[in-house]
PDB file of C-alpha atoms in Angstrom:
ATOM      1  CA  UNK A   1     168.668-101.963 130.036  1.00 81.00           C
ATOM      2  CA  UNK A   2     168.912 -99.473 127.214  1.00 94.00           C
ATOM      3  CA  UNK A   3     169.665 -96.731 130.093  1.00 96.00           C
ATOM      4  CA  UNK A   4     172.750 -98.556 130.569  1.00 97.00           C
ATOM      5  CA  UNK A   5     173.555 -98.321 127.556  1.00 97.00           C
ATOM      6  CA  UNK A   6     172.619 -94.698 127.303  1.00 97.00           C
ATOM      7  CA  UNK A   7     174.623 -93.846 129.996  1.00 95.00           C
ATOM      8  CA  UNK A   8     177.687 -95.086 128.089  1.00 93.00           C
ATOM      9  CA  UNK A   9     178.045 -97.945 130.147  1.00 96.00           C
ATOM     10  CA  UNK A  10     178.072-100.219 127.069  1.00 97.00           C
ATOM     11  CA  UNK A  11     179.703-103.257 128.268  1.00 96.00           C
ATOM     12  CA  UNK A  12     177.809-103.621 131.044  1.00 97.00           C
ATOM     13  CA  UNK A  13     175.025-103.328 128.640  1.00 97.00           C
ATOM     14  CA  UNK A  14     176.011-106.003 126.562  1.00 97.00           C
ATOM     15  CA  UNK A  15     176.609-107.971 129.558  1.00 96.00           C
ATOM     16  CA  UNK A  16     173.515-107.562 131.163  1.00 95.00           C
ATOM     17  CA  UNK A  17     170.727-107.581 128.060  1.00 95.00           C
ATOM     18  CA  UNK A  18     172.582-110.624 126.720  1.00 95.00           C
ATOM     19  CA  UNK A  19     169.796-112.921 125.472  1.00 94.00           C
ATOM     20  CA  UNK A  20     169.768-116.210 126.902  1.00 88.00           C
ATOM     21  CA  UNK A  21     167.699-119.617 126.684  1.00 86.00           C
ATOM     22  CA  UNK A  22     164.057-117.321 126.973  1.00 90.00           C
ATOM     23  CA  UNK A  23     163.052-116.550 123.591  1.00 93.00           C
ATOM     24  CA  UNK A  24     163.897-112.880 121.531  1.00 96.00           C
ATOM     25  CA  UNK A  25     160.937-111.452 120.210  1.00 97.00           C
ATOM     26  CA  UNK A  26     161.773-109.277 117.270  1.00 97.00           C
ATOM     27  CA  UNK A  27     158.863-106.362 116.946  1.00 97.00           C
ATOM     28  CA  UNK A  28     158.899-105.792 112.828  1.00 95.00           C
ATOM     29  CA  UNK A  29     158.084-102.361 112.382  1.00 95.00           C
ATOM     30  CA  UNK A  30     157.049-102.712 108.691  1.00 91.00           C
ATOM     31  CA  UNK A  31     159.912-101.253 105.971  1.00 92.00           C
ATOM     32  CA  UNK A  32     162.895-100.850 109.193  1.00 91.00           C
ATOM     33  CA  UNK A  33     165.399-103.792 107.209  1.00 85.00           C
ATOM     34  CA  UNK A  34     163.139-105.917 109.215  1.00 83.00           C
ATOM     35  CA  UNK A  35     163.207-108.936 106.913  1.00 84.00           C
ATOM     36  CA  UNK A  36     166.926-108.879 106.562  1.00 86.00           C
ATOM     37  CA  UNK A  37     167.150-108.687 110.015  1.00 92.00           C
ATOM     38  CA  UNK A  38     165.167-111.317 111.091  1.00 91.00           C
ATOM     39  CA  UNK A  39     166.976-113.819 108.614  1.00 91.00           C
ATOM     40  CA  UNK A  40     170.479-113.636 110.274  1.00 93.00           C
ATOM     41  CA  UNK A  41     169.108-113.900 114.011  1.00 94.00           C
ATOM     42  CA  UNK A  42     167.218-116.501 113.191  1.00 93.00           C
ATOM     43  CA  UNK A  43     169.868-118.472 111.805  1.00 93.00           C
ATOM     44  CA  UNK A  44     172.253-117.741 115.330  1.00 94.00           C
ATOM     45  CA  UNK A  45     169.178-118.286 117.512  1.00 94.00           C
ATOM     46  CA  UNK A  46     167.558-121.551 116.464  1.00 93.00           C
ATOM     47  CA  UNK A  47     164.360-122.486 117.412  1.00 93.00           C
ATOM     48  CA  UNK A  48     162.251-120.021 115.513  1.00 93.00           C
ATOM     49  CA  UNK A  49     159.114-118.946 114.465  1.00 93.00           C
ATOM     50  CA  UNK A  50     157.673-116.223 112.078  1.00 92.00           C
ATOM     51  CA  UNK A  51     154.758-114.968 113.240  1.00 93.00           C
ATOM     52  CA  UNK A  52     152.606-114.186 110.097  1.00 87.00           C
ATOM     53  CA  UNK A  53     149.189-114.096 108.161  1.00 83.00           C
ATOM     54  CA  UNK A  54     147.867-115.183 104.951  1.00 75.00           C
ATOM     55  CA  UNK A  55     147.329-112.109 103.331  1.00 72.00           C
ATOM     56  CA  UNK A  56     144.975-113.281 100.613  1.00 72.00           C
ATOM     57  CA  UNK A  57     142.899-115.074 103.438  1.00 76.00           C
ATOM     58  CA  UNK A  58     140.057-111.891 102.884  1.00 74.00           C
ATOM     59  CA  UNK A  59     137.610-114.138 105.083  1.00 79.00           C
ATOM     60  CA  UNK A  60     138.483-112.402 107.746  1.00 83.00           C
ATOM     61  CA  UNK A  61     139.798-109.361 109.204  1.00 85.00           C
ATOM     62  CA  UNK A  62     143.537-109.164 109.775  1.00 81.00           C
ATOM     63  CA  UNK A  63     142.939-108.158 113.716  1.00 87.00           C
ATOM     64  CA  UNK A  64     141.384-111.494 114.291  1.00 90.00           C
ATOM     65  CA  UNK A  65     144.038-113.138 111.822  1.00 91.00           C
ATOM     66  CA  UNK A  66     147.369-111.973 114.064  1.00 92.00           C
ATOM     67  CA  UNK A  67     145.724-112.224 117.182  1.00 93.00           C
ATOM     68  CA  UNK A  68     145.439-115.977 116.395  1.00 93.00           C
ATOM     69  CA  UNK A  69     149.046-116.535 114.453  1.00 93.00           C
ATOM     70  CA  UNK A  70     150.283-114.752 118.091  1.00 95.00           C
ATOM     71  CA  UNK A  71     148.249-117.442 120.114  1.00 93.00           C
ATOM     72  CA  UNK A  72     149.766-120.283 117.754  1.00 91.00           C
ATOM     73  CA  UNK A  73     153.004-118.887 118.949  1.00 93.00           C
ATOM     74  CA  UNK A  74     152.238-119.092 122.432  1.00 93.00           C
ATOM     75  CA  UNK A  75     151.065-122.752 122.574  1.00 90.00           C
ATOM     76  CA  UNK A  76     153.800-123.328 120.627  1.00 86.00           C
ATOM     77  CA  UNK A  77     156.547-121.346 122.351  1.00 85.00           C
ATOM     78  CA  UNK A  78     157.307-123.307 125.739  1.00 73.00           C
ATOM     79  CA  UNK A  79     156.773-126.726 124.269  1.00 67.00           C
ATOM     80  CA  UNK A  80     159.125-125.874 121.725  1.00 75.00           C
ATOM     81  CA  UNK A  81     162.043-123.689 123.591  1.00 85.00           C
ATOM     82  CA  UNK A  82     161.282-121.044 120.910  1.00 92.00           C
ATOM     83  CA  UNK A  83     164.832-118.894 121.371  1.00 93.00           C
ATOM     84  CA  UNK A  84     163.646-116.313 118.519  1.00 95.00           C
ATOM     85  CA  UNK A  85     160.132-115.137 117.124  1.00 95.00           C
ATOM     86  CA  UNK A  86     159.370-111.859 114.982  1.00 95.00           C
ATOM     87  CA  UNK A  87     156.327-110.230 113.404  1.00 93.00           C
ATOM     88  CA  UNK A  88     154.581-107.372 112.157  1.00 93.00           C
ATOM     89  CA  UNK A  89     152.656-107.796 115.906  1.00 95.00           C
ATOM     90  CA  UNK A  90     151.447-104.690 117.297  1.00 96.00           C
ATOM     91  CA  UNK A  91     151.394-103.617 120.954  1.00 96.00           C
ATOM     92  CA  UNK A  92     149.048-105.695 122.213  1.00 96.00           C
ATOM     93  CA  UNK A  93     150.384-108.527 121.274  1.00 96.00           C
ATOM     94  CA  UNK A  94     153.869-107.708 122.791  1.00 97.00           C
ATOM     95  CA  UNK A  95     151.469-106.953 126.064  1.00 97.00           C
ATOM     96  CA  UNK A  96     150.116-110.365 125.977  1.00 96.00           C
ATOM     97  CA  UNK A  97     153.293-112.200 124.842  1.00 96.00           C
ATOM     98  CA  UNK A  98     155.491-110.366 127.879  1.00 96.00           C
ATOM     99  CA  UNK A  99     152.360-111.416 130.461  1.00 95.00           C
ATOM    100  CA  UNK A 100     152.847-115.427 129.637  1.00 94.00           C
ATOM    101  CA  UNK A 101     156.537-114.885 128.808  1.00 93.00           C
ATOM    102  CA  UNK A 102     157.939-112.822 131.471  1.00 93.00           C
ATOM    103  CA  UNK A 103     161.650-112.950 130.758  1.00 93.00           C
ATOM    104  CA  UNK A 104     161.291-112.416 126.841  1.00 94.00           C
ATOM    105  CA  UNK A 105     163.701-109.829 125.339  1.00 96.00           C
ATOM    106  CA  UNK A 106     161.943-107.718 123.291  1.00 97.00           C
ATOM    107  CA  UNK A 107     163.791-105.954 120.436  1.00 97.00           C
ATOM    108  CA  UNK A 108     162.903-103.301 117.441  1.00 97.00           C
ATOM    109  CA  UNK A 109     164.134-101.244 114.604  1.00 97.00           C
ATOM    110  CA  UNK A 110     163.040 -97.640 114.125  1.00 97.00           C
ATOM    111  CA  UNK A 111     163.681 -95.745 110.673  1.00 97.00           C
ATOM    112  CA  UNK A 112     163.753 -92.140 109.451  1.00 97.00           C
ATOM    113  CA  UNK A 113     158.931 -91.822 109.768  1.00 96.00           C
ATOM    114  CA  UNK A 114     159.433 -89.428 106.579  1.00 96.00           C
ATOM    115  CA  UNK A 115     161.565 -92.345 104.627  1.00 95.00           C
ATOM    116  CA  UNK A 116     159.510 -95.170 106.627  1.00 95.00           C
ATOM    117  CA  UNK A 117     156.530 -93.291 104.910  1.00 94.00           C
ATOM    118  CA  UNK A 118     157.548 -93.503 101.951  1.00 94.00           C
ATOM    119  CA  UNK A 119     158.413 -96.777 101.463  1.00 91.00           C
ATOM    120  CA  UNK A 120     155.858 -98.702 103.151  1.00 88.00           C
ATOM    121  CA  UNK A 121     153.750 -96.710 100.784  1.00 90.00           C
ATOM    122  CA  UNK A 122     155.564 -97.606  97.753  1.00 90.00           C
ATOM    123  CA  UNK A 123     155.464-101.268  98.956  1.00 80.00           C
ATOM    124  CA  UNK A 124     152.186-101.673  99.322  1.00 80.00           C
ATOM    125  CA  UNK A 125     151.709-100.330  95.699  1.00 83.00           C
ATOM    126  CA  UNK A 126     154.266-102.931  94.483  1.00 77.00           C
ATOM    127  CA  UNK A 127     153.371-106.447  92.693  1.00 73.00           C
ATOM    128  CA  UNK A 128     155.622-107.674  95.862  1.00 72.00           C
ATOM    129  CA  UNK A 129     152.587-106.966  97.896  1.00 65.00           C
ATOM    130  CA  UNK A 130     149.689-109.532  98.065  1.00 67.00           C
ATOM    131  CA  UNK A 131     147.011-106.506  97.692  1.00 73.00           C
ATOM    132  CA  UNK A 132     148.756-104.308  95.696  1.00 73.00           C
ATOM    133  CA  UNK A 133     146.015-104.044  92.795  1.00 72.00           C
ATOM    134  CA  UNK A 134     143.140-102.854  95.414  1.00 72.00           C
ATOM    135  CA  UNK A 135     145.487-100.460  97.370  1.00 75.00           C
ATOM    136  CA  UNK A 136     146.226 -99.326  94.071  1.00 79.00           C
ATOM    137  CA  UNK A 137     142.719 -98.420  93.484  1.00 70.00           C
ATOM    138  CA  UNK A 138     142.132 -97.250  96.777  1.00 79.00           C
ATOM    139  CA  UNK A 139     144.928 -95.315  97.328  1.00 78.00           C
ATOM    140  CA  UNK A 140     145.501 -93.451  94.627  1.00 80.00           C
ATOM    141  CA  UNK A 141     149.022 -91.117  95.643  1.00 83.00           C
ATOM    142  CA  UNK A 142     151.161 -90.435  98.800  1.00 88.00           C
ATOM    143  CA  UNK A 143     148.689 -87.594  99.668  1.00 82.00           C
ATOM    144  CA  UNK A 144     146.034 -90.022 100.163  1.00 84.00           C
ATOM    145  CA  UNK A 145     148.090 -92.866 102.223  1.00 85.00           C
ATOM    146  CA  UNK A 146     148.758 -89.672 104.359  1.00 89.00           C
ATOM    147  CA  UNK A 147     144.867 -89.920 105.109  1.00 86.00           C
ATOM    148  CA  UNK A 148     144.328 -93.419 105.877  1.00 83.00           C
ATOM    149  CA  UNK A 149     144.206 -92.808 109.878  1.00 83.00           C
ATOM    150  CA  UNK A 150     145.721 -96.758 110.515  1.00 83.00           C
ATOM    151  CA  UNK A 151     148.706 -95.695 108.895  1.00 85.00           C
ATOM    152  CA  UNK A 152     149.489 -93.005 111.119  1.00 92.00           C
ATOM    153  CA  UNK A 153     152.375 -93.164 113.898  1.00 95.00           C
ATOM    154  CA  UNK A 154     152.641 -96.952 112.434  1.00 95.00           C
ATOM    155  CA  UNK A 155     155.632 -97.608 114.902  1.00 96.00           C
ATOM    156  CA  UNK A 156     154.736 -96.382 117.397  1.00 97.00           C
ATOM    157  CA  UNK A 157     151.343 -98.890 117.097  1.00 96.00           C
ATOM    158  CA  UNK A 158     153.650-101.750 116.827  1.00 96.00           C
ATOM    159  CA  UNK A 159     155.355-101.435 119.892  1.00 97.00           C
ATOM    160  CA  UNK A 160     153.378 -99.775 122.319  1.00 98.00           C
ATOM    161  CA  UNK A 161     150.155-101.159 124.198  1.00 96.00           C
ATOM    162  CA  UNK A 162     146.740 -98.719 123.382  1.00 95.00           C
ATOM    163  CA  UNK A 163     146.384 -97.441 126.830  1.00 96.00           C
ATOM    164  CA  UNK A 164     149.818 -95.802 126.240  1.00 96.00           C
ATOM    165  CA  UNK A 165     149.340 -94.530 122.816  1.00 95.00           C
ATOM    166  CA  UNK A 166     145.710 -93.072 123.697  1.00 95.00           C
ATOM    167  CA  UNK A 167     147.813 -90.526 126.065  1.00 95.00           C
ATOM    168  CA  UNK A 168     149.389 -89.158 122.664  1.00 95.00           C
ATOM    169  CA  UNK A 169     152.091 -88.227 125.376  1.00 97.00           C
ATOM    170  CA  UNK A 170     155.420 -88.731 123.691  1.00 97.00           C
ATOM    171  CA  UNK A 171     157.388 -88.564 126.710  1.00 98.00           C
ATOM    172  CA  UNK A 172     155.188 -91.554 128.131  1.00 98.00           C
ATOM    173  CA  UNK A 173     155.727 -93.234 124.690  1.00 98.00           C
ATOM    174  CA  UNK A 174     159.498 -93.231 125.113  1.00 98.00           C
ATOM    175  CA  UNK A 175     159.249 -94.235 128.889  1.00 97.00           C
ATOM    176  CA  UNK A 176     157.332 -97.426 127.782  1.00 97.00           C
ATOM    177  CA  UNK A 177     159.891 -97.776 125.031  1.00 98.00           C
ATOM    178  CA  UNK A 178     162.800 -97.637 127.276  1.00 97.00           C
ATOM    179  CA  UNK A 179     161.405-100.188 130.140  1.00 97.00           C
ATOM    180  CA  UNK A 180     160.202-102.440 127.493  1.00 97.00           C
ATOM    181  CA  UNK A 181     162.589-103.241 124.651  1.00 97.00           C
ATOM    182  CA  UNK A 182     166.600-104.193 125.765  1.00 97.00           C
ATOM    183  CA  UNK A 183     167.151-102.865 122.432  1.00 98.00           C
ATOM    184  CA  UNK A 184     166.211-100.397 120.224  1.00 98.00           C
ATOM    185  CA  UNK A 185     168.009-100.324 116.906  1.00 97.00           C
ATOM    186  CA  UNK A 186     167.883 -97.914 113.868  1.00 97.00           C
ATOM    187  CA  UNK A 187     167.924 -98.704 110.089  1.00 96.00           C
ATOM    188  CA  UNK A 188     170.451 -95.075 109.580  1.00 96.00           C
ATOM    189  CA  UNK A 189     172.700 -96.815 111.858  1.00 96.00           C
ATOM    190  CA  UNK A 190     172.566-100.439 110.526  1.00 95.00           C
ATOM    191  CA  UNK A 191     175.680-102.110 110.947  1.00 95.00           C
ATOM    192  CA  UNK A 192     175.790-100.724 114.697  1.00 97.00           C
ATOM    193  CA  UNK A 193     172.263-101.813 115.573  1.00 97.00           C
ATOM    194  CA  UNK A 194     172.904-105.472 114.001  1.00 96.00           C
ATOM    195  CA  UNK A 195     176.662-105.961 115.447  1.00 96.00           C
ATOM    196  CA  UNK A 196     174.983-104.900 118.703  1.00 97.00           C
ATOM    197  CA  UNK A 197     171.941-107.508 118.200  1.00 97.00           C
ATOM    198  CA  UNK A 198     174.463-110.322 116.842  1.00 96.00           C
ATOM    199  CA  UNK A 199     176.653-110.301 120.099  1.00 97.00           C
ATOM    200  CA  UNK A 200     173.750-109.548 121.928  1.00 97.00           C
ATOM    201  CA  UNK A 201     172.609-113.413 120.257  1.00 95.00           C
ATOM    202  CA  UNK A 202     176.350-114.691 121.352  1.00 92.00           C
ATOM    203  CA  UNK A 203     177.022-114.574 118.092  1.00 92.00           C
ATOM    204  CA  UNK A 204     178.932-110.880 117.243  1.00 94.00           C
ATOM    205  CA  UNK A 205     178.805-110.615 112.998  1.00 92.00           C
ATOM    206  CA  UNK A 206     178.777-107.838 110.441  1.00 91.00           C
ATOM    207  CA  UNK A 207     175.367-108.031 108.557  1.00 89.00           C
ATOM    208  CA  UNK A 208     175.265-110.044 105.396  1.00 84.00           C
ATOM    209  CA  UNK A 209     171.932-110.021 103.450  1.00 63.00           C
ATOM    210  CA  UNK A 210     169.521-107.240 102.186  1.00 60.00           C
ATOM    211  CA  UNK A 211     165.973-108.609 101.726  1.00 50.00           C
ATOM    212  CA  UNK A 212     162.587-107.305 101.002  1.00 47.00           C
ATOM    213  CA  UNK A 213     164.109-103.908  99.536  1.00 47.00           C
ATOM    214  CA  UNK A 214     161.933-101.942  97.202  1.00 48.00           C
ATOM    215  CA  UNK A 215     162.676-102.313  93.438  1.00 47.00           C
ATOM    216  CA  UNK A 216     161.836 -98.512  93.135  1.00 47.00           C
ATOM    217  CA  UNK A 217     163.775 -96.072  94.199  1.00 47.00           C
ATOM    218  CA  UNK A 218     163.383 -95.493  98.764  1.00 48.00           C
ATOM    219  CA  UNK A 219     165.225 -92.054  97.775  1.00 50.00           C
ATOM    220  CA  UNK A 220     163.092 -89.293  99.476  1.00 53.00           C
ATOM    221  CA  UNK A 221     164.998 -86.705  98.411  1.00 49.00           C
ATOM    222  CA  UNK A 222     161.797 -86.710  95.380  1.00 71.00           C
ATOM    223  CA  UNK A 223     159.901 -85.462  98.228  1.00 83.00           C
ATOM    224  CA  UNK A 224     159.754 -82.005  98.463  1.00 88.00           C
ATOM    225  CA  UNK A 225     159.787 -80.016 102.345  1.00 92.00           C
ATOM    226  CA  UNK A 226     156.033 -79.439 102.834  1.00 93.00           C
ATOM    227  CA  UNK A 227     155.146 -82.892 102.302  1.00 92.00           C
ATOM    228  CA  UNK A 228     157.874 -84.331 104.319  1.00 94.00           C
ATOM    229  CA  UNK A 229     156.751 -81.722 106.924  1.00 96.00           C
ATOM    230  CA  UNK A 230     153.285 -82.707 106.316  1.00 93.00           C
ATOM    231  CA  UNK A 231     154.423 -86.880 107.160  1.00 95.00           C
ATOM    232  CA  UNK A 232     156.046 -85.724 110.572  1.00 96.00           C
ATOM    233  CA  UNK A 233     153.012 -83.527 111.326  1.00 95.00           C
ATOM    234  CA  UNK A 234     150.574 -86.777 111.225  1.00 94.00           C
ATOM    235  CA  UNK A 235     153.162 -89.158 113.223  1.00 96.00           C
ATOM    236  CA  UNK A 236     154.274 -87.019 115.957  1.00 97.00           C
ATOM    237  CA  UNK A 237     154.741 -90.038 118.094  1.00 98.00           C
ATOM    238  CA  UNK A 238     156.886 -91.893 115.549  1.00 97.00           C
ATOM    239  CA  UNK A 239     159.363 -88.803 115.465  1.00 98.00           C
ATOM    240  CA  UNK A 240     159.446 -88.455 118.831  1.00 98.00           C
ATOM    241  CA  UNK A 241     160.656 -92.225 119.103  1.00 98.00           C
ATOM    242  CA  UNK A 242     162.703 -92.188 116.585  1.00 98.00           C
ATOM    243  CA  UNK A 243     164.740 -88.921 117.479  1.00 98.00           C
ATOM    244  CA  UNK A 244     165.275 -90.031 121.014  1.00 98.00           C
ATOM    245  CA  UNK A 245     166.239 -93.563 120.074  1.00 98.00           C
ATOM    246  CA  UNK A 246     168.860 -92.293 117.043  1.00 98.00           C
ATOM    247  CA  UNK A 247     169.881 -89.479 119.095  1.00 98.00           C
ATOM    248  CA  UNK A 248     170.769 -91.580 122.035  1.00 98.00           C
ATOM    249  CA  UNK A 249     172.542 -94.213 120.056  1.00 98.00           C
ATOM    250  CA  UNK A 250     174.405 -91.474 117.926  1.00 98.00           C
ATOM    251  CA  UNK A 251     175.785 -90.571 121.925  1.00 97.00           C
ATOM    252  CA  UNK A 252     176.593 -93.850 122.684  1.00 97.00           C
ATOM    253  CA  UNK A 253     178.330 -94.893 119.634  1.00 97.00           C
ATOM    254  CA  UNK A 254     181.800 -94.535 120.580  1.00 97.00           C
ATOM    255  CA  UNK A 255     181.463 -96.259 123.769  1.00 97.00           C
ATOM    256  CA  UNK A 256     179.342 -99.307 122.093  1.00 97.00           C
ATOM    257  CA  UNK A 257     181.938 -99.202 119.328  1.00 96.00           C
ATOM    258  CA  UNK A 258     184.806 -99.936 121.864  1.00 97.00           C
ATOM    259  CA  UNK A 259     182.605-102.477 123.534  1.00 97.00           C
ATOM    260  CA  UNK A 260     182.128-104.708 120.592  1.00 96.00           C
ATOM    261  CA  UNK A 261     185.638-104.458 119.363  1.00 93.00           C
TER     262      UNK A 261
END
């Protein structure tokens, strides 16, 4: 559907990826304006359901913690006509969700990996987080998050399935991307990507609340040019999405502009 769009048909686009009575499942890529996000659809597309963890629950791991809080949303899902879900799931959970819900609309946010970076790393070091004390202790500065091989090409984990990210081929990354999400939005471009969500929803609005934002400073301008170089170095696949998803919307601005107006 995105192709559409890419090809500057935009209102057929908005025509055909229109989400309808099968539920939106909203793929949080941690520190995107997720959480702000996810609070206005939810409120245009009732039923929904958060898909979360306890955080403090240490007794165990948080693999075996999502992958159950997913399967509560699957029993729960048809029963309940679910119309909207999100999470911090990762790709195999969007595999598994899109095998017993075949006509879900799957949707995202990508950000800037060097600014992602660096706030998802100042996050976790904030009282805001549950575990901020032992990431503290474990993590002592940005160099060392850079390290910590989970945190690497963390978007592209959350939305594609493990066979695809093994190939560490960024043109199949996108490919997946494009066939799998009807919409890929981008935090630079917020208003765009949420007016284009909201009438998606039937529901067309300018974006009203800013939640879960860092009480430091997200600025990366602190950051000087080989560390920022050193970030897109260890998540090559996380540029690559992000540059072909912002680039592509950046072309098809005009035309989606005209669309929604």
């Amino acid at each position: 559907m995105m192709q559409t769009l890419f090809a500057g048909r935009a209102g057929d686009f908005l025509r055909d990826a229109a989400f309808g009575a099968d539920p939106c499942i909203f793929v949080h890529v941690p520190k995107t304006a997720g959480t702000s996000l996810r609070a206005e659809l939810a409120a245009i597309l009732p039923p929904d359901i958060n898909i979360h963890v306890d955080y403090t629950d240490t007794s165990r791991s948080f693999h075996d913690r999502i992958d159950d809080a997913v399967a509560r949303f699957l029993d729960q899902a048809g029963p309940r006509g679910i119309r909207f879900a999100s999470g911090h799931i990762v790709g195999r959970h969007v595999t598994r969700i899109a095998q017993q819900l075949p006509r879900a609309r799957f949707i995202t946010m990508l950000r800037d990996p060097v600014a992602r970076v660096v706030s998802d790393y100042r996050h976790q070091r904030s009282p805001r987080h549950p575990g901020h004390e032992d990431f503290r202790a474990r993590v002592p500065d940005l160099g060392a998050y850079l390290d910590l091989r989970w945190e690497m090409d963390k978007a592209a984990l959350h939305l594609l399935p493990e066979d695809v990210l093994a190939t560490r081929d960024a043109a199949a990354c996108i490919d997946h991307a494009m066939r799998r999400y009807a919409f890929v939005g981008i935090q630079e471009m917020y208003d765009l990507s949420f007016r284009t969500l909201t009438a998606l929803a039937g529901r067309q609005q300018a974006p009203r609340l800013r939640a879960n934002v860092n009480t430091d400073a997200d600025d990366v301008a602190e950051i000087d040019a080989a560390m920022a170089a050193r970030i897109r170095a260890q998540n090559p696949l996380d540029c690559a999405l992000y540059t072909h998803f912002a680039e592509a919307l950046r072309r098809a601005e005009p035309a989606l502009r005209a669309a929604l107006a």
